[in-house]
Coordinates of C-alpha atoms in Angstrom, one line a residue:
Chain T
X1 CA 17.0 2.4 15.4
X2 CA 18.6 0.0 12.9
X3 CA 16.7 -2.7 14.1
X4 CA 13.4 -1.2 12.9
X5 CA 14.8 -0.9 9.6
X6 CA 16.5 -4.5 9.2
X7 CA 14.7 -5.6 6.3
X8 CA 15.5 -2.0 4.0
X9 CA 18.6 -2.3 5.5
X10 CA 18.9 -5.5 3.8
X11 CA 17.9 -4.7 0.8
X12 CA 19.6 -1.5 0.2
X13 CA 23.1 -3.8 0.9
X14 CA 22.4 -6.1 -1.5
X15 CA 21.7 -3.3 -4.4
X16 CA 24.7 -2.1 -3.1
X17 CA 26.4 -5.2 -3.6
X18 CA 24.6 -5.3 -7.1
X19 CA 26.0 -2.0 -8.3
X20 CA 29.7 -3.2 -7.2
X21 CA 29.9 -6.3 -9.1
X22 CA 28.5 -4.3 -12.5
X23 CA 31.8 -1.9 -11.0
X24 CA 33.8 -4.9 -11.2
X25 CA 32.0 -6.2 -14.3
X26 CA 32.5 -3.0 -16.1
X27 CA 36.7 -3.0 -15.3
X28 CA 36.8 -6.6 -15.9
X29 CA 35.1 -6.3 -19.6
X30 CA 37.1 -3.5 -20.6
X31 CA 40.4 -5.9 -19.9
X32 CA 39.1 -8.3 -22.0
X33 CA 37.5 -6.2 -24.8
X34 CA 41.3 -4.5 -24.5
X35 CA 42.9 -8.3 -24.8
X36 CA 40.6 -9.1 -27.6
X37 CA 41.2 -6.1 -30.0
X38 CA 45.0 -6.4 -29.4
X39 CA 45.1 -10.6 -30.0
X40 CA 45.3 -12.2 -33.2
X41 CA 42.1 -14.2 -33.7
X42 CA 44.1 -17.5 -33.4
X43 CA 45.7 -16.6 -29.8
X44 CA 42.5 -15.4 -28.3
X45 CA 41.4 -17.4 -24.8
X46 CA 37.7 -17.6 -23.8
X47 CA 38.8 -17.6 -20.4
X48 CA 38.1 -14.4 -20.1
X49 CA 35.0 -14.0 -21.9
X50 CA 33.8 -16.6 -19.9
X51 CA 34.8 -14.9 -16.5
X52 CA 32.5 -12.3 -17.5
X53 CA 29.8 -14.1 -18.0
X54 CA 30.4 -15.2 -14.1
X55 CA 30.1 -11.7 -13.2
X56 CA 27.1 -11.4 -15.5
X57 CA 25.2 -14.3 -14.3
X58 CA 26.0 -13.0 -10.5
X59 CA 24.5 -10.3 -11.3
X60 CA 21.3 -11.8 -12.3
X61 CA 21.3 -14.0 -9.1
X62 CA 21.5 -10.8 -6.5
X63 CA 18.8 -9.1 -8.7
X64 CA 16.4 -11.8 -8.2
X65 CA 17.1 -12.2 -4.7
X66 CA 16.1 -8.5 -4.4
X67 CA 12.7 -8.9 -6.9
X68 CA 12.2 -12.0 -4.2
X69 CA 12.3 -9.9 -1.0
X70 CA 10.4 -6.9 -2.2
X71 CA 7.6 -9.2 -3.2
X72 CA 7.6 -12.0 -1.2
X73 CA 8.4 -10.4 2.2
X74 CA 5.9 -7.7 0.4
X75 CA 8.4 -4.7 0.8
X76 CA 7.6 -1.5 -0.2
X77 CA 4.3 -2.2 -2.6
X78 CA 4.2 1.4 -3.7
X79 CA 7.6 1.7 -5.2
X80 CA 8.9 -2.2 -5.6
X81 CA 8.2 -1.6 -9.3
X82 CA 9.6 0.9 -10.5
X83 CA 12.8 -0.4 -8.2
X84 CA 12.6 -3.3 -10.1
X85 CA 12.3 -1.5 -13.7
X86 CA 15.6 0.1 -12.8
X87 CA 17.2 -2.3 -12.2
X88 CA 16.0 -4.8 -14.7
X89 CA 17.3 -1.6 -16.8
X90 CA 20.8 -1.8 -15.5
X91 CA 21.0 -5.8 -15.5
X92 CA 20.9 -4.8 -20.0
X93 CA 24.3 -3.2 -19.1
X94 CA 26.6 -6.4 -17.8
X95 CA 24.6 -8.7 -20.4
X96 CA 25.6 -6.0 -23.4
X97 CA 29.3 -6.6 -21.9
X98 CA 29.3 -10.0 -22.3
X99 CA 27.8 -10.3 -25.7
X100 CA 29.8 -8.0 -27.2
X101 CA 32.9 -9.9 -26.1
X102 CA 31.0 -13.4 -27.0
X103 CA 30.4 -11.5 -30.5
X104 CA 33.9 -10.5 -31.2
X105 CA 35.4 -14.1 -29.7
X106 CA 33.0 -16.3 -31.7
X107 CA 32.7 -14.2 -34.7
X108 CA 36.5 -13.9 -35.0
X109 CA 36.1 -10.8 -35.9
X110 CA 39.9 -9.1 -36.5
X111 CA 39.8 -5.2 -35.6
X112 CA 42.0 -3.6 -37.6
X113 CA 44.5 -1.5 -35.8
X114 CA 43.8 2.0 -38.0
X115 CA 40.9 1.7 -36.0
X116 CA 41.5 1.0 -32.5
X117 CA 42.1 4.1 -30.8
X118 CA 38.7 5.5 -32.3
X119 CA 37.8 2.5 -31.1
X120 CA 39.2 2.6 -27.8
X121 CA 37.6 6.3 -27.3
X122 CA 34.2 4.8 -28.4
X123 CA 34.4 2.4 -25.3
X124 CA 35.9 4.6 -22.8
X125 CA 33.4 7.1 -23.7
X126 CA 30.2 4.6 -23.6
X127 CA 31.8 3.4 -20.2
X128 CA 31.8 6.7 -18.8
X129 CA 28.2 6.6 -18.7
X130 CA 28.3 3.4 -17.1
X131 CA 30.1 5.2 -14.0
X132 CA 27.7 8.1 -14.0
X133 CA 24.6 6.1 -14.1
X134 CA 26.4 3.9 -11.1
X135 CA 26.8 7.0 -9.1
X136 CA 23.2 8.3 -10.3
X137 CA 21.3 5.4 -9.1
X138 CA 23.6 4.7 -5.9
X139 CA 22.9 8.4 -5.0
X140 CA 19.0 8.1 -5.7
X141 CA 19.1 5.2 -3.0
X142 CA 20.5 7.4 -0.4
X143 CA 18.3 10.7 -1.6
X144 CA 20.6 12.7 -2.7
X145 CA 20.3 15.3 -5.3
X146 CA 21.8 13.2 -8.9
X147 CA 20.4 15.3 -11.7
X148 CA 23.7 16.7 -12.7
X149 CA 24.6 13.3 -12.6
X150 CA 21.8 12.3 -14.7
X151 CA 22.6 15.5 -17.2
X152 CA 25.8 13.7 -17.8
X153 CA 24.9 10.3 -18.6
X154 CA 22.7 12.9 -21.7
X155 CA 25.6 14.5 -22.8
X156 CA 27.9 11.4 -22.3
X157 CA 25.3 9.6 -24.8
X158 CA 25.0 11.8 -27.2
X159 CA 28.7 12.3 -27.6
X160 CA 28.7 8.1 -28.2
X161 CA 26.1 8.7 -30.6
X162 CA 28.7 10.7 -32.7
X163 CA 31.8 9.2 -32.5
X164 CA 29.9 5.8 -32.9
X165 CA 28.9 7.4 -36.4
X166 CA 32.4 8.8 -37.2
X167 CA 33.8 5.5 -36.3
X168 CA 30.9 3.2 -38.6
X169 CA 31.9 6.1 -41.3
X170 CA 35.9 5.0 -41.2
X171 CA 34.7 1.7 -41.2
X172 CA 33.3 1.4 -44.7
X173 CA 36.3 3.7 -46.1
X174 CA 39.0 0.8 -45.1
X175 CA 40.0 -1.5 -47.3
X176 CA 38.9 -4.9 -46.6
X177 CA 35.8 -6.8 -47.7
X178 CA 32.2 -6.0 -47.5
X179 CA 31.7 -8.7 -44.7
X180 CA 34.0 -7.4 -42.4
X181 CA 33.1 -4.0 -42.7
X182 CA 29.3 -5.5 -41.4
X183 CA 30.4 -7.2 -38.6
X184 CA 33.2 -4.1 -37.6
X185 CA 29.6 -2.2 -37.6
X186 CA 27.9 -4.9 -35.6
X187 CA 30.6 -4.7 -33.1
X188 CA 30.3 -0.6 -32.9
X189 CA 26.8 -0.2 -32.8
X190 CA 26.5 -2.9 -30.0
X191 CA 29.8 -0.9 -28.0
X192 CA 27.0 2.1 -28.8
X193 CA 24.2 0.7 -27.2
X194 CA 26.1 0.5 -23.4
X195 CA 25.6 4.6 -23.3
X196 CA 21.7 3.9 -24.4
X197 CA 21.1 0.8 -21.8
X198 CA 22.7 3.7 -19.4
X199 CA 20.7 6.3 -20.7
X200 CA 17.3 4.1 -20.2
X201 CA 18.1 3.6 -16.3
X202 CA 18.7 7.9 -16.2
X203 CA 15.4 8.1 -17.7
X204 CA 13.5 5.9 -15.4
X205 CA 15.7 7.3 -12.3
X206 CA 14.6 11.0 -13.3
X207 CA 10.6 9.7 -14.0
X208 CA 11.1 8.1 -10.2
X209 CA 12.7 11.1 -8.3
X210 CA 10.0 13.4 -10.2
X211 CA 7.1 11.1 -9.5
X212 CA 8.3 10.3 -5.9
X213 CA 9.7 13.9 -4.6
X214 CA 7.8 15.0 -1.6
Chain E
X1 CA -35.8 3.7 24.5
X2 CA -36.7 2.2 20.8
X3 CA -36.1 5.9 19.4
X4 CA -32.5 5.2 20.5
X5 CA -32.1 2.8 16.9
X6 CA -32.1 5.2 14.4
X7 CA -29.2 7.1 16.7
X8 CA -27.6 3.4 16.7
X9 CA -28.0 3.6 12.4
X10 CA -26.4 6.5 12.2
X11 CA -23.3 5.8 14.1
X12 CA -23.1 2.5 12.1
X13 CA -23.2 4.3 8.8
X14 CA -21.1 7.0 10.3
X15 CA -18.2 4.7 11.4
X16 CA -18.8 2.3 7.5
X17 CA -18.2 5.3 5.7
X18 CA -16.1 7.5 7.5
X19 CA -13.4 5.3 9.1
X20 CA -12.1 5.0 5.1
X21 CA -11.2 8.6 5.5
X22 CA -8.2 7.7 8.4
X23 CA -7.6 4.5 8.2
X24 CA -8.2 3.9 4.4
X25 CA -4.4 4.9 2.6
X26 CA -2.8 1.8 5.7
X27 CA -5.2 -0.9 4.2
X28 CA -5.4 -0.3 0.7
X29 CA -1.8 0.0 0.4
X30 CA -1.4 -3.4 2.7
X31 CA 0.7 -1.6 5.5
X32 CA -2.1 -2.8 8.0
X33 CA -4.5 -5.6 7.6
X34 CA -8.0 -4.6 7.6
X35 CA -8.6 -6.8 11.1
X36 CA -5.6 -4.6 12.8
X37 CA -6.9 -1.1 10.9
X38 CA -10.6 -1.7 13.0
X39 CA -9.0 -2.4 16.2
X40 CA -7.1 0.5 15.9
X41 CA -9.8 2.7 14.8
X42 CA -12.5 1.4 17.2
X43 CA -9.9 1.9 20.4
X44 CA -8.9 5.6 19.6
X45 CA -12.5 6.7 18.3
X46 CA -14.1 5.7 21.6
X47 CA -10.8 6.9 23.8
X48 CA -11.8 10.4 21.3
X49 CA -15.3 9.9 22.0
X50 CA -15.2 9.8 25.8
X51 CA -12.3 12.3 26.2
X52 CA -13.3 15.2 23.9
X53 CA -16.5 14.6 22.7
X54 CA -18.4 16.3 25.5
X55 CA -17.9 20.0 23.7
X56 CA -19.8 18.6 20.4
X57 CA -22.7 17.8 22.5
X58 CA -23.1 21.3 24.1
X59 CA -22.9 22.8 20.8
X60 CA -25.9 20.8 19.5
X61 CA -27.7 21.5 22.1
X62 CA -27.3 25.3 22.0
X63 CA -29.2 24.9 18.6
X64 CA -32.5 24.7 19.8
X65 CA -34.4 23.0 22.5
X66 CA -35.4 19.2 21.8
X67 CA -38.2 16.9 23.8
X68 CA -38.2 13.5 22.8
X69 CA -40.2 12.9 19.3
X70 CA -38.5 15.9 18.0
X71 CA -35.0 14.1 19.3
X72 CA -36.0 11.2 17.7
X73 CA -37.2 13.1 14.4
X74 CA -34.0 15.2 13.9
X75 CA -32.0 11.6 14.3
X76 CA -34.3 9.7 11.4
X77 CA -34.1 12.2 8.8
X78 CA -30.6 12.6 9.3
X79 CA -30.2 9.1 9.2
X80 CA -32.7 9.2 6.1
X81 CA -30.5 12.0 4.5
X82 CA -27.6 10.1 5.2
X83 CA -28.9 7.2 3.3
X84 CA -30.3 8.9 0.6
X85 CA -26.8 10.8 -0.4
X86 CA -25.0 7.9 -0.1
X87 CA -27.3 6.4 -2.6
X88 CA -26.9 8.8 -4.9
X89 CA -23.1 8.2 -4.1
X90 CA -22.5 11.2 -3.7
X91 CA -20.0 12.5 -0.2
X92 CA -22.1 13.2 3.0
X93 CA -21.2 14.3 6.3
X94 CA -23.5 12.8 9.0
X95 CA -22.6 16.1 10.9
X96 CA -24.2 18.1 8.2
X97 CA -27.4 16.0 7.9
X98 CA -27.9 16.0 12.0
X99 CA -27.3 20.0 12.8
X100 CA -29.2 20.5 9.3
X101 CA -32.2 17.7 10.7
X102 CA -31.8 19.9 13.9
X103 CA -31.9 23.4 12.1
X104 CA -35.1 22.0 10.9
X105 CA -36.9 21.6 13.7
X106 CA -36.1 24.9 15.4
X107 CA -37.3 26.4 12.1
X108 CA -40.2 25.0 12.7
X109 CA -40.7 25.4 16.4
X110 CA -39.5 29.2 15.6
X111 CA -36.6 28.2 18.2
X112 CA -33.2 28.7 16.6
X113 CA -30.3 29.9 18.2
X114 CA -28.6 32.0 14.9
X115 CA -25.5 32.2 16.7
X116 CA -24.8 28.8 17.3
X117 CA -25.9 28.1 13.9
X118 CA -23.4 31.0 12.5
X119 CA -21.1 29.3 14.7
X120 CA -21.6 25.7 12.9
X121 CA -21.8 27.3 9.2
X122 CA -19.0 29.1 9.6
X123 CA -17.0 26.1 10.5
X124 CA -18.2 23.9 7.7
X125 CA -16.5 26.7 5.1
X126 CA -13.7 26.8 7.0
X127 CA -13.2 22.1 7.1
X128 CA -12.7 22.1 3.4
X129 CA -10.4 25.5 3.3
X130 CA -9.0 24.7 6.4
X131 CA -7.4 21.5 5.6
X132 CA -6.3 22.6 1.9
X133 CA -4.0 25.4 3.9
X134 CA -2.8 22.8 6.4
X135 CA -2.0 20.2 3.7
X136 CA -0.2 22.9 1.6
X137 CA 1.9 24.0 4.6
X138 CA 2.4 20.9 6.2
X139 CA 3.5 19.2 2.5
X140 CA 6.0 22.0 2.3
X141 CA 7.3 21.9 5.8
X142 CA 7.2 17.8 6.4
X143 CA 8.9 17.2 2.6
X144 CA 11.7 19.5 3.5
X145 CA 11.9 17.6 6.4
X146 CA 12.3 14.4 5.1
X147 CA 14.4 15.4 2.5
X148 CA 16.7 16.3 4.9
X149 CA 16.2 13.3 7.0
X150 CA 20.1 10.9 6.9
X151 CA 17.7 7.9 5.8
X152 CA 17.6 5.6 2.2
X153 CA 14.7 5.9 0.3
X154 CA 13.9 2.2 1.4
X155 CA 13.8 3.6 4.8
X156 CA 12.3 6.9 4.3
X157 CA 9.2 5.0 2.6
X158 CA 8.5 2.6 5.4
X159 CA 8.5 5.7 7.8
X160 CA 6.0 7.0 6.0
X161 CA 3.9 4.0 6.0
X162 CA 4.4 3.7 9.7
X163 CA 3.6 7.5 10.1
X164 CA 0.1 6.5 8.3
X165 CA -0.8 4.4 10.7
X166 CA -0.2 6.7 13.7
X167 CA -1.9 9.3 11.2
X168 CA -4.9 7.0 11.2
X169 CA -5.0 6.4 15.0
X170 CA -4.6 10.0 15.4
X171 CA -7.7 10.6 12.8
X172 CA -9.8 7.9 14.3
X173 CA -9.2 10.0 17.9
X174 CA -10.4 13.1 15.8
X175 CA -12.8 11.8 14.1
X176 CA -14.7 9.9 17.7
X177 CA -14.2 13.6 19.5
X178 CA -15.6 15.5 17.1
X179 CA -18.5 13.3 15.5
X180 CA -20.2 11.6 18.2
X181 CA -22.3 14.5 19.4
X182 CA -23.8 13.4 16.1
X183 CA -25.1 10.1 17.1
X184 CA -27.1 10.1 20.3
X185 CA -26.0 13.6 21.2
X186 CA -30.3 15.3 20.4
X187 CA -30.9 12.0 23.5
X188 CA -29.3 13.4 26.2
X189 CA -30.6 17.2 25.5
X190 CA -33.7 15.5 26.2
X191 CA -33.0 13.9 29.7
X192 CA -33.1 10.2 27.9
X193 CA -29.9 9.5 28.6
X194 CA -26.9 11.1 30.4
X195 CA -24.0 13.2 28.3
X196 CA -21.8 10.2 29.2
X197 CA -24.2 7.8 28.3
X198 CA -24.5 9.4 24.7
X199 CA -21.0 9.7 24.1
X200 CA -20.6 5.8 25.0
X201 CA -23.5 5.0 22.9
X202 CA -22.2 7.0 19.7
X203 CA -18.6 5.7 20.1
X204 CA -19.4 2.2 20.6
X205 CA -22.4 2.1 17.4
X206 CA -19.5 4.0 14.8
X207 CA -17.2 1.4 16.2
X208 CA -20.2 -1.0 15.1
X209 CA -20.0 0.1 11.8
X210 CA -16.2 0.3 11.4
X211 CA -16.2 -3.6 12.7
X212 CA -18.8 -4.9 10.7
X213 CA -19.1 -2.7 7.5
X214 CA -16.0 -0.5 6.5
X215 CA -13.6 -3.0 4.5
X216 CA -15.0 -2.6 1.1
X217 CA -15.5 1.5 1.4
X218 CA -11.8 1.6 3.2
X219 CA -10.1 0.3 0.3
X220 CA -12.1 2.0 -2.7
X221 CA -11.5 5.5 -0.4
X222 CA -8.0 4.5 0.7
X223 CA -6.8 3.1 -2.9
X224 CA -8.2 6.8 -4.2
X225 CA -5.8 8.3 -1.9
X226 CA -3.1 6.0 -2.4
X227 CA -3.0 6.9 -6.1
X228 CA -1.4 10.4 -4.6
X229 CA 1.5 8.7 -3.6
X230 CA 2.2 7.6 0.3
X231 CA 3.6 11.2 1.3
X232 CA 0.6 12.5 -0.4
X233 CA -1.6 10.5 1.7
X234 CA -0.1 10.8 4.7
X235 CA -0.2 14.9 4.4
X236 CA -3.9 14.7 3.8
X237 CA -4.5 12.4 6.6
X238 CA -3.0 14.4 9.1
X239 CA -4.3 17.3 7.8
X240 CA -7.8 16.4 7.9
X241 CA -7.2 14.9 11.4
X242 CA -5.3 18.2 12.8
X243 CA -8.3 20.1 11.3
X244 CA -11.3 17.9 12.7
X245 CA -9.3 17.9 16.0
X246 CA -9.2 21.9 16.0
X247 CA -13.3 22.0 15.6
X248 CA -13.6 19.4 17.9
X249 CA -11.6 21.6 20.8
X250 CA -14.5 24.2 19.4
X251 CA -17.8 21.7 19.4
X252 CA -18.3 22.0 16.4
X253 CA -19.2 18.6 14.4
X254 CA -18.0 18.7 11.4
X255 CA -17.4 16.1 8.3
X256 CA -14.2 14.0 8.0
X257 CA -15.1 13.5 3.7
X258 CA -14.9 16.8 3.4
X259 CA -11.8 17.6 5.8
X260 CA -9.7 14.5 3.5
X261 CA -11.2 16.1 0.3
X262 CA -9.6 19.7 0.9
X263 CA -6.5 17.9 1.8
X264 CA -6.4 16.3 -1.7
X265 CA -7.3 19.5 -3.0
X266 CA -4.4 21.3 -1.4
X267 CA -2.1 18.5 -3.1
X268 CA -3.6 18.8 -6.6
X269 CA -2.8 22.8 -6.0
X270 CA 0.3 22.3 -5.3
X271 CA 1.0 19.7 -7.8
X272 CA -0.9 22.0 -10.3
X273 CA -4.3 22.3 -11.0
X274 CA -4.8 20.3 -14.2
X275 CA -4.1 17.1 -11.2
X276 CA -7.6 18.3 -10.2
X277 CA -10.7 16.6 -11.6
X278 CA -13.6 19.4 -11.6
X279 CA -16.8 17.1 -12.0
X280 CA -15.6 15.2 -8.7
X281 CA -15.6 18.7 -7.3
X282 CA -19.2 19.6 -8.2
X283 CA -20.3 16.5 -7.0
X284 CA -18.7 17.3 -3.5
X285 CA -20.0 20.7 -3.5
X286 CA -23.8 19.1 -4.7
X287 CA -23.3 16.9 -1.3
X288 CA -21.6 19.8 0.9
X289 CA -24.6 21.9 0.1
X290 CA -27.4 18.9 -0.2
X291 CA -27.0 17.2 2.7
X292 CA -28.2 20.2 5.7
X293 CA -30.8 21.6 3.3
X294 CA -32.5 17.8 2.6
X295 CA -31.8 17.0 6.2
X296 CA -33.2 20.3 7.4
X297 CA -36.5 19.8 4.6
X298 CA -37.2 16.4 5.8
X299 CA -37.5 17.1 9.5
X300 CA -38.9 20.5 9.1
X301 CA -41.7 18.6 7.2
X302 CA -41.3 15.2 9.5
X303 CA -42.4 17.3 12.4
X304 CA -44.6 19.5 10.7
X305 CA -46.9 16.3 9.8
X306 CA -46.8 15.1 12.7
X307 CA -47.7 18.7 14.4
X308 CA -50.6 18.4 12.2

């Protein structure tokens, strides 16, 4: 039986293999977000920063190996785009890891530490949604049913949404200069956008399954 | 033998148009090159033709008695009819034009067997209706099924394409068993040629037409079908196929545009009726309608004139 179904076979491992390393992405950027807010500005390492990037550009290489098989070995014309719109979607998510890192590194930007638990709970929060949205569209692949799934990755967002406002609103009450308080910003509404890149790739999954339900 | 080529037009016009109805959804959606999707066709219309087409033929000939210039009338203005209504582009069934060529003349000889014809009306209300409760039940039933199925969704969709192939094989049997009485079927009422001889000459001319003339209409009517979505299609296909099949086990021709055109219809009900477009619908029923009555006008007045 498998041997009929070789080529989806193929595929379907290597978006497997794609959703693992933005796994493994995801637990490797909050170490070095983590290592970053903690570290003065002049004992930061790049090292880190730069290992995600690996992960990042990894990504990116298994994604257009798959973009490559369903068109060139003309896989699955009827759904090979919106595949590819999903996961185009979730490529946003390791990218928005590694340039919020980049930001914080090359910006030196100093987080003060009255802020880093709020912080801390605006990142675990916004990568919460990352899981869900990993489980969503690993679920969707194998059919089955994700749309409580997808409610969460909703809720999850909207609760970023607010604590990412909160957290800007502390911001601008501390008491360092006008500068800093921009780039804290910079650094929370990019932390906030993780939950809406997730959000996105809910919203085309739901659109799919809808259009695609037999 | 001469009166034998407008028999041979039809089948060729019938096998152009009509083999877009099965085999259309496989080649527009490039699951099976066009070459492939005629070889396929052509083998399992003829292996319909031969092996259940006979019924079709005894049903035509209930109609009403034929002799040779009548035979050869009834065929021309359903070929005529045929041609007309696809000029106007507007969906004819070669079934309808022939009985309604043939309904013509026994009008006119004051020869008509009302039962048969009750018989072959009856049947045409019943394609259209017929497939849109198959496609409803069989969407419902099949969907659950593959739902179920412990398959990806990478998987699940290339069954499906392969099941539209098998669909179209299984149409293009349908469609040879229960159309070729159409073709050369008024012949061998007449003596002309033998039942067998009939059925080989209507297979092999739609096969004709599916060779040498379908590409173009298979993908406009495939890619129209397509747009439903491949589970769509393939629920229509079999649908019409399962339907066409039934009146073939009954001998009664009937037309594979209409069959495919409930089956859409039963997915736009159950995908809501503001899916369905209403003018396409009135044009259907204008062709339903037009096709026996102009077929039936042109030979009643064809053999009237020459009568005369």
């Amino acid at each position: 039986m498998a041997f009929f179904w070789k080529k989806e076979q193929k595929i379907i491992s290597k978006i497997e293999k794609y959703l693992e390393l933005v796994i493994q992405a995801k637990s490797f950027f909050f170490t070095t977000i983590e290592e970053l807010i903690k570290t003065p500005i002049e004992k930061r390492k790049i090292d880190s920063v730069e290992k995600l990037h690996q992960y990042e550009s990894l990504a990116d290489d298994i994604r257009r190996e798959i973009e490559y098989d369903l068109y060139n070995k003309a896989l699955l014309p009827e759904i090979r785009g919106e595949i590819l719109s999903i996961m185009e979607s979730m490529d946003k998510i390791p990218n928005r890891f590694q340039s919020i890192c980049y930001q914080i590194f090359l910006q030196r930007i100093e987080i003060p530490e009255i802020i880093h638990s709020s912080l801390f709970h605006l990142i675990n929060e916004n990568l919460e949604t990352v899981d869900f949205i990993i489980k969503a569209t690993s679920g969707f692949y194998y059919k089955k049913d994700i749309f409580s799934l997808l409610q969460e990755v909703d809720k999850a967002e909207s609760l970023c949404d607010h604590i990412e406002r909160d957290l800007i609103h502390q911001v601008f009450q501390l008491d360092i200069n006008r500068a800093d308080m921009i780039l804290l910003k910079e650094v929370i509404v990019q932390i906030g956008l993780i939950s809406d890149k997730a959000e996105t790739v809910a919203d085309k999954l739901t659109i799919t399954i809808i259009k695609r339900r037999p | 033998m001469f009166r034998l080529i407008s028999s041979l037009f039809m089948g060729w016009a019938l096998g152009a148009n009509d083999s877009a109805n099965v085999f259309g959804p496989a080649v527009a959606s490039h699951t099976l090159k066009h070459s492939r999707a005629v070889v396929l066709c052509s083998l399992f219309l003829i292996a319909g033709a031969l092996l259940e087409g006979g019924e079709g033929l005894r049903t035509l000939s209930s109609l009403t008695t034929q002799n040779l210039d009548t035979a050869f009338a009834a065929s021309l203005c359903a070929a005529l009819t045929v041609s007309l209504m696809s000029f106007l582009k507007l969906p004819v069934s070669t079934s309808q034009a022939m009985a309604g060529a043939i309904i013509g003349i026994g009008l006119h000889l004051n020869q008509l067997n009302l039962q048969g014809l009750n018989k072959i009306v009856i049947c045409w209300i019943g394609t259209p209706l017929g497939t849109i409760i198959v496609s409803i039940i069989l969407y419902k039933i099949l969907g659950w099924f593959l739902e179920k199925l412990p398959i990806n969704i990478f998987t699940q969709f290339t069954l499906v394409k392969y099941a539209i192939i098998l669909a179209g094989c299984y149409g293009s049997y349908a469609l040879g068993a229960n159309n070729v009485a159409n073709i050369a079927g008024v012949y061998a009422e007449t003596g002309l040629i033998t039942p067998f001889q009939a059925l080989l000459i209507g297979s092999l001319s739609i096969s004709f037409g599916v060779i040498s003339y379908s590409k173009k209409i298979m993908i406009t009517v495939g890619k129209d079908l397509v747009k439903l979505d491949p589970f769509s299609s393939l629920i229509a296909l079999i649908s019409s196929a399962l339907v066409i099949h039934f009146y073939a086990k009954l001998g009664v021709p009937v037309s594979s545009s209409q069959a495919i055109i409930g089956a859409v219809l039963g997915m736009g009900i159950l995908k809501g009726l503001q899916t369905i477009r209403f003018r396409v619908l009135l044009r259907v029923f204008i062709g339903w309608l037009g096709t026996p009555l102009i077929a039936g006008f042109l030979s009643y007045a064809g053999i009237s004139m020459l009568s005369f």
